mmCIF file of C-alpha atoms in Angstrom:
data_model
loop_
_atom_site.group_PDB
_atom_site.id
_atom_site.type_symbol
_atom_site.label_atom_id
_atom_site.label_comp_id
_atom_site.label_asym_id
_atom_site.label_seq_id
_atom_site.Cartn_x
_atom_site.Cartn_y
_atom_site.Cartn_z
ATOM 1 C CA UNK A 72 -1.252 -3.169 -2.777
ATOM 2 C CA UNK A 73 -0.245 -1.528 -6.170
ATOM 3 C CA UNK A 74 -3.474 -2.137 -7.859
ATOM 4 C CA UNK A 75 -4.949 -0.079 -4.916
ATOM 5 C CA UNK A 76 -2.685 2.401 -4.501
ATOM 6 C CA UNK A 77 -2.898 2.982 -8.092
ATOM 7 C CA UNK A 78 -6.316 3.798 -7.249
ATOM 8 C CA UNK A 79 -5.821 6.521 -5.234
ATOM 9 C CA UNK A 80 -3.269 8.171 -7.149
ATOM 10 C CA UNK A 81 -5.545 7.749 -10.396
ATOM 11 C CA UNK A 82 -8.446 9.621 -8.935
ATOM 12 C CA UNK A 83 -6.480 12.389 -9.299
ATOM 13 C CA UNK A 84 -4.174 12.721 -11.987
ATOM 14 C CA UNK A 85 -5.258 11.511 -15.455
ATOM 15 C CA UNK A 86 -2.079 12.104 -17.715
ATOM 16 C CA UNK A 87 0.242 9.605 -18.057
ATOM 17 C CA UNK A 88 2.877 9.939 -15.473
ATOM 18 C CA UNK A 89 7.307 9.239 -15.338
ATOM 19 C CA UNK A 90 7.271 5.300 -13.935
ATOM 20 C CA UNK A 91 9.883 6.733 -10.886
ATOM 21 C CA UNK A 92 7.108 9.440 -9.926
ATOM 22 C CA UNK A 93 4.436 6.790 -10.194
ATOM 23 C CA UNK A 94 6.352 4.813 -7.705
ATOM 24 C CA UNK A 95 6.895 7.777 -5.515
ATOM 25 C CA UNK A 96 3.101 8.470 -5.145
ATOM 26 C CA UNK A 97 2.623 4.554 -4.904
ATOM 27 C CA UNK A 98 5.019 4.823 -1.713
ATOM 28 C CA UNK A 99 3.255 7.924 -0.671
ATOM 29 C CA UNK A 100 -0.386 6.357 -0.987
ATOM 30 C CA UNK A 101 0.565 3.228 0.663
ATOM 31 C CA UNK A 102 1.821 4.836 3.821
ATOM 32 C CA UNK A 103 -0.769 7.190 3.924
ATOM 33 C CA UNK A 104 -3.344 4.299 3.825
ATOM 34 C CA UNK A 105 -2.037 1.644 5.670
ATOM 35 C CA UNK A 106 0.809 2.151 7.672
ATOM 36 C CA UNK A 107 0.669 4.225 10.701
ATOM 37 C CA UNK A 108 2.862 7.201 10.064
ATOM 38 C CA UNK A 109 1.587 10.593 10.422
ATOM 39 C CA UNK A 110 -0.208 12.147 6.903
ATOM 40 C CA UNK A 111 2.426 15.335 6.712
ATOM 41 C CA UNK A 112 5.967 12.898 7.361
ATOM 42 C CA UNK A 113 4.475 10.635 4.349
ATOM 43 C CA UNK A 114 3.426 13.387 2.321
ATOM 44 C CA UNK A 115 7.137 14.842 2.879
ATOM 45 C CA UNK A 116 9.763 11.977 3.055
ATOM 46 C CA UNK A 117 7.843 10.784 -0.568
ATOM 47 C CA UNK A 118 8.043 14.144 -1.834
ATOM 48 C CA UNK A 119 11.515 14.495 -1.154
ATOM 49 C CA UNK A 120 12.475 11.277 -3.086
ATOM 50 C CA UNK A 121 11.118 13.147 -6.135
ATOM 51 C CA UNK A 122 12.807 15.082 -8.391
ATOM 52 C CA UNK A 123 12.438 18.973 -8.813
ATOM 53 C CA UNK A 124 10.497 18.976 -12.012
ATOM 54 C CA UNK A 125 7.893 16.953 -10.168
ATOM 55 C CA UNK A 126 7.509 17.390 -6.470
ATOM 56 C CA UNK A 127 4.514 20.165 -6.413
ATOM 57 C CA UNK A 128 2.712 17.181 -8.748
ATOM 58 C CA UNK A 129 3.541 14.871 -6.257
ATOM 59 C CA UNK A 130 3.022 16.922 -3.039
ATOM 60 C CA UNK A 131 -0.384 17.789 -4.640
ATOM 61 C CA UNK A 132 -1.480 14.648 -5.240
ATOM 62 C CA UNK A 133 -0.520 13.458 -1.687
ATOM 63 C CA UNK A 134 -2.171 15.726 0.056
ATOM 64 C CA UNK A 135 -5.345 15.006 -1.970
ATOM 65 C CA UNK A 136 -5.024 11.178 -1.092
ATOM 66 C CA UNK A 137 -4.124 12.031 2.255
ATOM 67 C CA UNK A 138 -7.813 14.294 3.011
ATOM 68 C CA UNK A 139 -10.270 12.746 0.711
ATOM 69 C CA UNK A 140 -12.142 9.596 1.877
ATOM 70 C CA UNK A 141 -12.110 6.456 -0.434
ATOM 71 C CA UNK A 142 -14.898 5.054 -1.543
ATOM 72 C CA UNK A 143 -13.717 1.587 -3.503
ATOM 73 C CA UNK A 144 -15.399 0.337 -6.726
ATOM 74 C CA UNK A 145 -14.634 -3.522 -6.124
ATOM 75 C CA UNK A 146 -13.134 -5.581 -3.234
ATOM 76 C CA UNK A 147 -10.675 -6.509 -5.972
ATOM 77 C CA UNK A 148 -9.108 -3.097 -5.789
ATOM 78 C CA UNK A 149 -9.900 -2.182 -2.390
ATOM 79 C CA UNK A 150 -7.531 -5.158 -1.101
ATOM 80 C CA UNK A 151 -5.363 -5.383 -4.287
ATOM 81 C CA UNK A 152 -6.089 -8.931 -6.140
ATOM 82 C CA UNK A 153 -7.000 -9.840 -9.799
ATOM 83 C CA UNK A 154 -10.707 -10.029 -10.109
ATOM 84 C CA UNK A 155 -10.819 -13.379 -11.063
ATOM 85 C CA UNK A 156 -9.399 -14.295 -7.538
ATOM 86 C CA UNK A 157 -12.214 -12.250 -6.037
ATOM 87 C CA UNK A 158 -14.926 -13.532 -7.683
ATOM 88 C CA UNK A 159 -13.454 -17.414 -7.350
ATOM 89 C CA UNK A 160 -13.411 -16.924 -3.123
ATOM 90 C CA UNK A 161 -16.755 -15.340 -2.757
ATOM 91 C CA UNK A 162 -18.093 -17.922 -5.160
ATOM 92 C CA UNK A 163 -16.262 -20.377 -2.833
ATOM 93 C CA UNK A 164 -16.918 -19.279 0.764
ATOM 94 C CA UNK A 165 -19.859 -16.420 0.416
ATOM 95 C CA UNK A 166 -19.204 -12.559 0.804
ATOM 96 C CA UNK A 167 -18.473 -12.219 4.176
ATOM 97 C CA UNK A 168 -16.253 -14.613 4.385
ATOM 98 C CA UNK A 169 -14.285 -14.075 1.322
ATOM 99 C CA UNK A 170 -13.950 -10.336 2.321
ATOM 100 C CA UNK A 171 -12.059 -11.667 5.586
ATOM 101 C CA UNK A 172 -10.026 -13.804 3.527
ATOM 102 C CA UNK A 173 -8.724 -11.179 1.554
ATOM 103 C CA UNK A 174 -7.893 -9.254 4.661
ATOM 104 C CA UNK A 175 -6.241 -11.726 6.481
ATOM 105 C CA UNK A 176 -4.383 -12.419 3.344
ATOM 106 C CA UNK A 177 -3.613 -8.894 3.324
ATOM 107 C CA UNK A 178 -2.830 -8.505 6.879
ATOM 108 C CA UNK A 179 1.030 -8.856 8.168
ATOM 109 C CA UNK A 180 1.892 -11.683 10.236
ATOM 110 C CA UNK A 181 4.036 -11.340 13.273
ATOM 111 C CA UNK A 182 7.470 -12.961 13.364
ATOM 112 C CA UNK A 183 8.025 -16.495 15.622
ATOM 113 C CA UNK A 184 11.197 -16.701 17.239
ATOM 114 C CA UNK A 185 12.333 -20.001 17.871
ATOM 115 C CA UNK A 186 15.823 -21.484 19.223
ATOM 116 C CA UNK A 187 18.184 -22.862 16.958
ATOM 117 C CA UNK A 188 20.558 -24.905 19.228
ATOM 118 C CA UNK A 189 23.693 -22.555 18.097
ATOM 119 C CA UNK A 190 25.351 -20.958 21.194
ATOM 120 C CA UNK A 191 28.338 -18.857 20.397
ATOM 121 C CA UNK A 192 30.547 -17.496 23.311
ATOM 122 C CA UNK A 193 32.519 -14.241 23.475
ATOM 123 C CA UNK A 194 35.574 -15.432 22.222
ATOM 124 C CA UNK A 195 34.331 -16.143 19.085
ATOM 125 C CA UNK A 196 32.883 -13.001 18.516
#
C-alpha cells in the first residue's frame, strides 16, 4: 500500500521530505485508511514516533489525510500495484472484474489452524 499511501501524504506536502518522516506519515496514512483504529490514536501514536523537529509537519499532515475524502486518479494507486499489472488484468478479465481482483488481492486472509500431531504434556514444559 506504499504507492497509495504515498498518495495521500503527497496531496499535501510538496517538498521533499527526511525518508524516517516519510515512513511515519506512510504508517499514519495507512492506519487511517485501512485499518480500523480511531483517526485521533493514529494521528497520535504516528506522531509520537517522530522526532521534535518534525511532529507539527507530521501531525498536520495527518489530520489533513485523516478529514479530506480521496478521490483516486487510477485503480493502480488506489489499490497500490504497478500500472502495467493494472492494465494487464482488466485487459484480461474486464473492469469489474479486475477491480475485484485487485481487492481480493489486497484484502487479508484469515489464518487456518490445523493439527499437527505433536502433543506435549506438562512435564515437558
Amino acid at each position: 500500500m506504499r504507492r497509495s499511501c504515498d498518495f495521500l501524504i503527497d496531496r499535501f506536502i510538496s517538498k521533499k521530505l527526511h525518508p524516517d518522516v516519510r515512513t511515519i506519515l506512510r504508517l499514519g496514512a495507512y492506519q487511517l485508511h485501512w485499518m480500523n483504529i480511531p483517526d485521533h490514536a493514529a494521528v497520535n501514536g504516528s506522531v509520537s514516533l517522530a522526532p521534535k523537529w518534525a511532529r507539527g509537519l507530521c501531525n498536520a499532515v495527518l489530520r489533513k489525510v485523516a478529514i479530506e475524502t480521496v478521490d483516486w486518479p487510477t485503480k493502480a494507486i488506489e489499490y497500490s500495484y504497478p500500472d502495467w499489472i493494472v492494465e494487464r488484468l482488466e485487459s484480461d478479465l474486464g473492469e469489474p472484474e479486475a477491480s475485484e481482483a485487485l481487492k481480493c488481492m489486497n484484502s487479508s486472509k484469515s489464518a487456518t489452524p490445523r493439527e499437527d500431531g505433536y502433543f506435549q504434556d506438562a512435564a515437558s514444559q
